[in-house]
Coordinates of C-alpha atoms in Angstrom, one line a residue:
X1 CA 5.9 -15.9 28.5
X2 CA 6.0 -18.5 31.2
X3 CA 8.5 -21.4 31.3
X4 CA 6.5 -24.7 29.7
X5 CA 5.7 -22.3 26.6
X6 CA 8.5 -21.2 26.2
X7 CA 10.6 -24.3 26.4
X8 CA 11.9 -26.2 23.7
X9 CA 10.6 -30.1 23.4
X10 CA 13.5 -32.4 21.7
X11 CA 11.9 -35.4 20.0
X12 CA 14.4 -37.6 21.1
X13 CA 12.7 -36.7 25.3
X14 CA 9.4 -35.9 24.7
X15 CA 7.6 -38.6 22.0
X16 CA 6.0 -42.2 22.6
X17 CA 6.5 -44.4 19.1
X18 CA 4.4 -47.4 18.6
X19 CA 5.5 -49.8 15.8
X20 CA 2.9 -52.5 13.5
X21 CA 3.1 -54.2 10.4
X22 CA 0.1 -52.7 8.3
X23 CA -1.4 -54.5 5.3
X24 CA -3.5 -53.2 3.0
X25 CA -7.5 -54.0 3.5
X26 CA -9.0 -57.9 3.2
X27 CA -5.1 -59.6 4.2
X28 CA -4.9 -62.1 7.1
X29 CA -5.5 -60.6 10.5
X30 CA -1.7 -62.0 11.9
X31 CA -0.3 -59.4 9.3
X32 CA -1.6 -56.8 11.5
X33 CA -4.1 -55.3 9.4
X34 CA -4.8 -52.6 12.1
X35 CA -2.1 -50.5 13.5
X36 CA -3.0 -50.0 17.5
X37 CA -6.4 -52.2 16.9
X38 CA -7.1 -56.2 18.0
X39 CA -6.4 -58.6 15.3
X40 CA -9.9 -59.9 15.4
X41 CA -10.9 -56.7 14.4
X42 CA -9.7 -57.7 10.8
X43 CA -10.9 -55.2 8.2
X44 CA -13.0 -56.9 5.4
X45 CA -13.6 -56.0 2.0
X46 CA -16.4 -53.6 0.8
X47 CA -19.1 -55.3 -1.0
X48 CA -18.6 -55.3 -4.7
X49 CA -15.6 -53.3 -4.5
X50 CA -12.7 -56.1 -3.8
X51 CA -9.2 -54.4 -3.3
X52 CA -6.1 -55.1 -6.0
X53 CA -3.9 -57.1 -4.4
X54 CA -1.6 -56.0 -2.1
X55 CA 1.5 -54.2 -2.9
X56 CA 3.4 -55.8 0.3
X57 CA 3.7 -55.0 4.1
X58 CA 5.0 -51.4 5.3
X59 CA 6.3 -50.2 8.6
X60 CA 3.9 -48.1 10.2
X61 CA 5.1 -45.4 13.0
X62 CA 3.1 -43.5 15.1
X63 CA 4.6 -40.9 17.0
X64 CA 3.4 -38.4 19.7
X65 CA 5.4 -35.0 20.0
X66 CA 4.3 -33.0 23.3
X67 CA 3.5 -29.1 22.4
X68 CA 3.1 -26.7 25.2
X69 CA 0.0 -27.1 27.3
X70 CA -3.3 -25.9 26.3
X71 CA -6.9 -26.8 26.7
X72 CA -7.1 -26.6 23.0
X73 CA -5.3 -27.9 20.4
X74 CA -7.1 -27.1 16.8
X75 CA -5.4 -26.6 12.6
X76 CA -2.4 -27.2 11.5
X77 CA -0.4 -26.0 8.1
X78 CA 2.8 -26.4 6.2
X79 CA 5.0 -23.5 5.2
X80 CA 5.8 -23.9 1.5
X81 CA 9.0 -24.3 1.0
X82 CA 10.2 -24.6 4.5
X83 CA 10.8 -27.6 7.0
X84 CA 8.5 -26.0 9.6
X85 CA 4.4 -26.3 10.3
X86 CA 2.5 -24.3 12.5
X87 CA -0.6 -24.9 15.1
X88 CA -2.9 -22.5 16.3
X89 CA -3.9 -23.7 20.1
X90 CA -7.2 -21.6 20.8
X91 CA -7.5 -21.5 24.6
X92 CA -4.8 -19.3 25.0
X93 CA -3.9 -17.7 21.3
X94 CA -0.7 -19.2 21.2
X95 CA 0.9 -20.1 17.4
X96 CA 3.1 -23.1 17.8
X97 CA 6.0 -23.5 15.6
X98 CA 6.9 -27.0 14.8
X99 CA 10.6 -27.2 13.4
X100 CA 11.0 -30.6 10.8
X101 CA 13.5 -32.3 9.9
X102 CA 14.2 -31.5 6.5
X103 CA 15.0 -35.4 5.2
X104 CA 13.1 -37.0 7.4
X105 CA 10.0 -35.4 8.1
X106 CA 10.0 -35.8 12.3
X107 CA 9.3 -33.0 14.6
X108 CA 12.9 -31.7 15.6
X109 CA 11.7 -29.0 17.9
X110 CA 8.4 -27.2 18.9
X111 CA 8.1 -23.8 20.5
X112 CA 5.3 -21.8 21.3
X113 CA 4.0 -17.9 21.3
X114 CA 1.5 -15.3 22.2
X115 CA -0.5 -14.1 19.0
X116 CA -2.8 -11.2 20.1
X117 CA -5.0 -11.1 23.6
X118 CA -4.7 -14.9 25.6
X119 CA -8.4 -14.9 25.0
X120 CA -8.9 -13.6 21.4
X121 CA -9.5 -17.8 20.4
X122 CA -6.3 -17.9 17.8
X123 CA -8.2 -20.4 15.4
X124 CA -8.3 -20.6 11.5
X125 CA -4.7 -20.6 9.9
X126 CA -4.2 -20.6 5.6
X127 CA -1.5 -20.1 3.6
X128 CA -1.4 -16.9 1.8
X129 CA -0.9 -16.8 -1.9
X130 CA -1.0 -13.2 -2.8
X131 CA 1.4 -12.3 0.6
X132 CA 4.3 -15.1 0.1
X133 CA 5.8 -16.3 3.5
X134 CA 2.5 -15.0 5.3
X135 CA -0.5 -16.5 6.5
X136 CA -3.9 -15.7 7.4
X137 CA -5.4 -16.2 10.9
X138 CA -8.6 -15.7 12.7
X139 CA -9.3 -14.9 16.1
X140 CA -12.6 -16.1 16.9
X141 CA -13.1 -14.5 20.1
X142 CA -11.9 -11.1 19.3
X143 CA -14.0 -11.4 15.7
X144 CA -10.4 -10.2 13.7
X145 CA -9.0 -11.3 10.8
X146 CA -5.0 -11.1 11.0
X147 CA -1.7 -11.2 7.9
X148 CA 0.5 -12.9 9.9
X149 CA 4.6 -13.2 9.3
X150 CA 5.5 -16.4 10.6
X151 CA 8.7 -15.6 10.7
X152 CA 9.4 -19.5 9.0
X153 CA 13.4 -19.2 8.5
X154 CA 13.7 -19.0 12.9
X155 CA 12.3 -21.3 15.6
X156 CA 13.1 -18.9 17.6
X157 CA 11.8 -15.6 15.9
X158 CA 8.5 -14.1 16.9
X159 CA 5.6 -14.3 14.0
X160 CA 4.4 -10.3 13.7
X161 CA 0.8 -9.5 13.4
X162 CA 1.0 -7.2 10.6
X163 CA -2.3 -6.3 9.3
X164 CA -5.9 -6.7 11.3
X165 CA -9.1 -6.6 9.4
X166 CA -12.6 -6.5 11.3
X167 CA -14.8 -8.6 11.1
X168 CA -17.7 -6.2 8.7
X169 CA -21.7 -6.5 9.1
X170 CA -21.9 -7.5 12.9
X171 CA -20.6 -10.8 12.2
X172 CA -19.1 -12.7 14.9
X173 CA -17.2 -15.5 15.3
X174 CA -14.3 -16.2 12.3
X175 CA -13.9 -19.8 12.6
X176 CA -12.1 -20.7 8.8
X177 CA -10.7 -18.9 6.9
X178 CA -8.9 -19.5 3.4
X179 CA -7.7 -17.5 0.6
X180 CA -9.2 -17.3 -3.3
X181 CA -6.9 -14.7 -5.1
X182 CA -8.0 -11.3 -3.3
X183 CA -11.2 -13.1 -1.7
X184 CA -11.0 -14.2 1.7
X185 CA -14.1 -16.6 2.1
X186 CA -14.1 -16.6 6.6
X187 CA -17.5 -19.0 8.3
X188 CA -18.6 -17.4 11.0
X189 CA -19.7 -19.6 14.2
X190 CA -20.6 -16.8 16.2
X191 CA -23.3 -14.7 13.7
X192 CA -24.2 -18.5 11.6
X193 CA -22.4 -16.6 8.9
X194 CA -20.1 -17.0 5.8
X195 CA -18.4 -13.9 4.4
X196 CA -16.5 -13.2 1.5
X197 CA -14.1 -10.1 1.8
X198 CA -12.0 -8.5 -0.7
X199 CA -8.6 -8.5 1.3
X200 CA -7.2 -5.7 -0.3
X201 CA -10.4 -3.5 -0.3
X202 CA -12.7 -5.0 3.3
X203 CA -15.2 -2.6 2.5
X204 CA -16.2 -4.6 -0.3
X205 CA -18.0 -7.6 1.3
X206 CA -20.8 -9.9 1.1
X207 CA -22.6 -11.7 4.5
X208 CA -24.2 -15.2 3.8
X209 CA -27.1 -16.5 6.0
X210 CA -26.2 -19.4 7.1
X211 CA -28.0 -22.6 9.7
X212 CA -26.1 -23.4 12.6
X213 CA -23.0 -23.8 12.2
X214 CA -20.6 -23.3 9.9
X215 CA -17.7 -24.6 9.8
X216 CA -15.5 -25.4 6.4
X217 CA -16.1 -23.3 3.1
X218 CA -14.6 -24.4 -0.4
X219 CA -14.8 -23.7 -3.7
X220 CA -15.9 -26.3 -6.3
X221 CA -12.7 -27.3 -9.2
X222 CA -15.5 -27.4 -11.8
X223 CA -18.3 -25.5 -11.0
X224 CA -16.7 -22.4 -8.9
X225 CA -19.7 -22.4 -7.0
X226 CA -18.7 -22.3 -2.8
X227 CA -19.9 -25.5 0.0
X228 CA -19.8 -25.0 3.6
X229 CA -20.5 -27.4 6.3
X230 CA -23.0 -27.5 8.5
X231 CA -22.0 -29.1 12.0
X232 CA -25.8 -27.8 13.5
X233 CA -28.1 -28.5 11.1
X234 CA -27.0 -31.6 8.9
X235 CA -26.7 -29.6 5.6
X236 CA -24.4 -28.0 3.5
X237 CA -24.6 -24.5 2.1
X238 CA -24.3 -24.1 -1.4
X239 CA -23.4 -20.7 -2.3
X240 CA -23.0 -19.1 -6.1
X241 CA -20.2 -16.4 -6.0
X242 CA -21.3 -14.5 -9.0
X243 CA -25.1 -14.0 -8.1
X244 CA -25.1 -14.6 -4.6
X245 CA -27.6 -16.8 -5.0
X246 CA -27.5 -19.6 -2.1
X247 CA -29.4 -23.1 -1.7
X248 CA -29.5 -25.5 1.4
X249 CA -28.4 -29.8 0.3
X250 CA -29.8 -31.5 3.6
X251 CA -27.6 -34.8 4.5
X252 CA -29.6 -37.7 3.7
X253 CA -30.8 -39.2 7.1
X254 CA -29.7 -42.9 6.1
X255 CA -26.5 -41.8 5.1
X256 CA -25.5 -40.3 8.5
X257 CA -25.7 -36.6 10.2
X258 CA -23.5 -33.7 11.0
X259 CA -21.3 -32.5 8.0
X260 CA -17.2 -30.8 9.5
X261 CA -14.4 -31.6 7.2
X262 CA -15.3 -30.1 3.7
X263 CA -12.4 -29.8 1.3
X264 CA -11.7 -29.3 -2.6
X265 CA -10.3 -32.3 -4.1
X266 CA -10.2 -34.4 -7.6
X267 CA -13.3 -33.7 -9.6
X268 CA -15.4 -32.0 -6.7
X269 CA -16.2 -31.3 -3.1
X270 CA -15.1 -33.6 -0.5
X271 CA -16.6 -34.2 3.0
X272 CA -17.3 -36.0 6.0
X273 CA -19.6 -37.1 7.9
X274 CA -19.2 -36.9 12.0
X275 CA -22.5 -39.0 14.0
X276 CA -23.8 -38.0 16.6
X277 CA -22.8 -38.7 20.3
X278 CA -24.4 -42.5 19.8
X279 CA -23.1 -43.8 16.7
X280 CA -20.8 -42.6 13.4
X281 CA -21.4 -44.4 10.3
X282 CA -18.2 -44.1 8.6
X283 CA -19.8 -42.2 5.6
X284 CA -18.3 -39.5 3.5
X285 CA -18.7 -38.2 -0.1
X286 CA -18.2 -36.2 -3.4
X287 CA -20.4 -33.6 -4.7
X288 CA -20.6 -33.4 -8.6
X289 CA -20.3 -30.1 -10.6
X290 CA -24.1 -30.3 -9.8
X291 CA -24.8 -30.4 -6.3
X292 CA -25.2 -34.6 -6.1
X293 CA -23.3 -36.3 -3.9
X294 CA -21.7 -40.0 -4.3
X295 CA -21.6 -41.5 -0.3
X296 CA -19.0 -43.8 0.6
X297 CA -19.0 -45.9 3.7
X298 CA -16.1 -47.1 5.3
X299 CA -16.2 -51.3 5.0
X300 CA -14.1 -52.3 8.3
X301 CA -15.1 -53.0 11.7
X302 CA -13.6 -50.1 12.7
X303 CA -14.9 -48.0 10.1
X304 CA -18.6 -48.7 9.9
X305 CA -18.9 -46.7 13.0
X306 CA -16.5 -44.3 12.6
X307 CA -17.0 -40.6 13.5
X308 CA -14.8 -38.8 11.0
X309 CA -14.0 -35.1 11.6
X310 CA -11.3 -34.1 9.1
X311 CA -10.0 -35.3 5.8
X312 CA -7.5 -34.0 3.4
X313 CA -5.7 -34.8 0.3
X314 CA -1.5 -35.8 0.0
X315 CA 0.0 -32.8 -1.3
X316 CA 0.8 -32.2 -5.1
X317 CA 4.0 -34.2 -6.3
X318 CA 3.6 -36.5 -3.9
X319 CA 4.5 -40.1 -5.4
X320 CA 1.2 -42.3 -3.7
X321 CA -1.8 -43.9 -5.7
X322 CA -5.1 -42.2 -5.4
X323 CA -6.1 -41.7 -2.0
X324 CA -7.7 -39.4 0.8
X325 CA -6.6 -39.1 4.3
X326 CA -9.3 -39.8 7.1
X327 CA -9.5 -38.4 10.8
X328 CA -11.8 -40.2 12.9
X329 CA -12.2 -38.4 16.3
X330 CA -13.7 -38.8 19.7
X331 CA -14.9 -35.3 19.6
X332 CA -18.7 -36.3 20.3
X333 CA -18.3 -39.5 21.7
X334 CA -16.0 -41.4 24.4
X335 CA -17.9 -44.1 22.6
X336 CA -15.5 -43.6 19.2
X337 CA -12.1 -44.6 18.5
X338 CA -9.4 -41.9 17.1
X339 CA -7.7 -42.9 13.4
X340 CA -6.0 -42.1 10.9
X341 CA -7.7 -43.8 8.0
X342 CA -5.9 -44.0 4.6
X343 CA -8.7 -44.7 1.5
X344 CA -7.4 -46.4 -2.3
X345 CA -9.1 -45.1 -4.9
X346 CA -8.7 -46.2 -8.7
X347 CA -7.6 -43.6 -10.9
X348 CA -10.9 -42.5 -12.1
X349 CA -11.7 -41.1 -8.1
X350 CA -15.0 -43.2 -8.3
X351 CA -14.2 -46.8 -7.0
X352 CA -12.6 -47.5 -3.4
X353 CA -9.9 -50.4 -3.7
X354 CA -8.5 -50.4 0.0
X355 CA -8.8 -49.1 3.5
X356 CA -5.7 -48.9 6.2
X357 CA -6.3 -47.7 9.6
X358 CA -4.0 -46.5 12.6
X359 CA -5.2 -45.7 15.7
X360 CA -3.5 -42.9 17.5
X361 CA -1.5 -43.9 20.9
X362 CA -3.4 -41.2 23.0
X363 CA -7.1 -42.2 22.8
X364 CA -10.3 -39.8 23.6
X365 CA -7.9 -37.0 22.7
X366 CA -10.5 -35.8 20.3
X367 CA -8.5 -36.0 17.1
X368 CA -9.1 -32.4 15.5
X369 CA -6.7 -31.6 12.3
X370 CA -5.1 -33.6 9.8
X371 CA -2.0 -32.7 7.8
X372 CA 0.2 -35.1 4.8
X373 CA 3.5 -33.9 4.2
X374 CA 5.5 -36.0 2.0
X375 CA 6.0 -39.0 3.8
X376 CA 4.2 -39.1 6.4
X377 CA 0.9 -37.2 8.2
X378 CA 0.3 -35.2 11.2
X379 CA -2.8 -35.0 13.5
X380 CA -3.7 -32.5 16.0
X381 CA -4.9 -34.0 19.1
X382 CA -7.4 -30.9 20.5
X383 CA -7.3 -31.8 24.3
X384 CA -3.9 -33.6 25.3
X385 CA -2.1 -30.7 23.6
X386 CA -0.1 -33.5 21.3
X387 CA 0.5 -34.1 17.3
X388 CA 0.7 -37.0 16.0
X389 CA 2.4 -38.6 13.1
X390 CA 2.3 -41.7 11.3
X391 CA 5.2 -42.7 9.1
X392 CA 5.3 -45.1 6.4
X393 CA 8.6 -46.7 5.4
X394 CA 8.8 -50.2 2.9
X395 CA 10.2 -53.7 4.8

């Protein structure tokens, strides 16, 4: 291992803070209604949908921790139960260990190491339920499916490769992966695949057709039935586990193009919408127990063109009102802004009742993976080799 991954990176050396007063959306622009953004762009209520009033200023912080170089930076995960997250950075199949401070949240230390072949494409990471303290990984290159031991009580230890499944059926390419009791449900880039593989028996398996390309794959909380994204073709895969019966939901041209993030969330399937190269349009949605989506578009200056790439939920327990965590990236476009882009919802899910926004300090980084902890969320930055994290604290 050569020095710069091997090092350590103290916070307190290696981290660039930027400070703002954030209001919530539709409060005077000299508040500072945009963390990182001009206060003419002064974010405006959605039509229809006026925001409560606001609960009060917070004190936003965005900080930037340096991880080891690589060309690319991609997901991030939480150990349960343990002040540590982990990156997978793909160029060089490197896991990243990123030790946190246990009250406050911050990156304390980051260290870096070899998992498989430099060129195997280290990619997907998930937690495992049915192997505690383990986590599933692809290697995209290599088309393997690995049990990892993280090794999450030491910085300093190792994580051990202790189990490598093959990718069955010709398929190529294990981008996602995730775990569904003994089900591993993997899309596959290379082969325009998903597969569903019984962990603890691979040779059963099923291979879903797919259009170019998947990317995300979750199960629906009401119906059961699976949705992958569709970066290639603008459409999302519906796919019945218990028949095997699939069906193709095209995006609606006027809503906006290109499907990533795709996640289960409160009363359905959650995703976003990325753009093209020209334009976002800020737009992402729920799908219904019966394959209809609701579209949202973002209200803001900011957000009406935003091209969002991730999304995620705050973790259970956590003491927030309803909301959903937004990555807007520059992946397609130097054209696009990157943010982290907190939604209000009412408690029925349905109604959107504020939008925040910070932008991250490093711009054009291409914004890839987001991540709420407790108190605060972390960002993967894909090509400046960086996470980010925005904190919230009251005035």
């Amino acid at each position: 291992m050569d020095r710069r991954t091997d090092r350590h990176i103290d916070r307190r050396m290696d981290r660039r803070t930027f400070h703002s007063r954030l209001m919530s959306l539709g409060t005077l622009a000299a508040a500072g209604t945009l963390l990182g953004l001009p206060a003419t762009a002064t974010a405006e209520p959605r039509p229809r949908e006026a925001p409560s009033p606001p609960p009060g200023p917070s004190r936003r912080t965005v900080v930037e921790y340096d991880l080891p170089p690589a060309e690319e930076t991609h997901e991030i995960l939480k150990m349960p139960d343990r002040p540590m997250a982990l990156v997978s950075q793909m160029s060089n199949s490197r896991l990243v260990k990123l030790g946190l401070d246990p009250r406050t949240e911050q990156v304390a230390a980051v260290k870096a190491f070899p998992l498989g072949p430099s060129d195997a494409m280290l990619h997907g990471l998930a937690v495992s339920s049915r192997h505690p303290g383990r986590i599933w990984a692809t290697h995209e290159g290599a088309d393997r499916l690995l049990l990892v031991d993280p090794r999450a009580d030491s910085l300093e230890a190792a994580p051990r490769i202790e189990r490598e499944i093959a990718v069955p059926g010709g398929g190529r390419g294990p981008h996602y992966v995730n775990e569904y009791g003994d089900v591993l449900w993997v899309t596959l880039k290379g082969s325009d695949q998903v597969l569903a593989l019984d962990h603890t028996r691979p040779g059963r398996h099923r291979l879903f057709d797919a259009k170019p390309h998947p990317v995300f794959a979750a199960r629906h909380p009401v119906s059961g039935d699976f949705y992958v994204s569709q970066d290639g073709a603008s459409s999302l895969l519906r796919i019945d586990p218990r028949t095997g019966r699939t069906a193709q939901i095209p995006v609606p041209a006027d809503q906006g193009s290109t499907p990533v993030g795709l996640i289960s969330g409160p009363g359905g399937i959650w995703l976003v919408l990325l753009g093209t190269a020209q334009a976002g349009t800020g737009t992402f949605g729920r799908i219904d127990a019966d394959g209809r989506i609701v579209w949202h578009r973002l209200g803001s200056p900011p957000g009406r063109s935003a091209s969002l790439l991730h999304l995620a939920f705050d973790p259970p327990g956590t003491a927030r009102e309803p909301g959903l965590w937004l990555l807007a990236s520059s992946i397609v476009s130097e054209q696009a802004r990157d943010l982290i882009i907190r939604i209000r919802f009412d408690p029925s899910w349905t109604r959107v009742t504020g939008e925040e926004y910070a932008a991250l300090p490093t711009q054009l980084c291409k914004a890839h993976r987001l991540l709420p902890l407790e108190n605060s969320v972390l960002a993967t930055e894909l090509t400046s080799a960086r996470v980010a994290q925005l904190i919230s604290r009251e005035a």
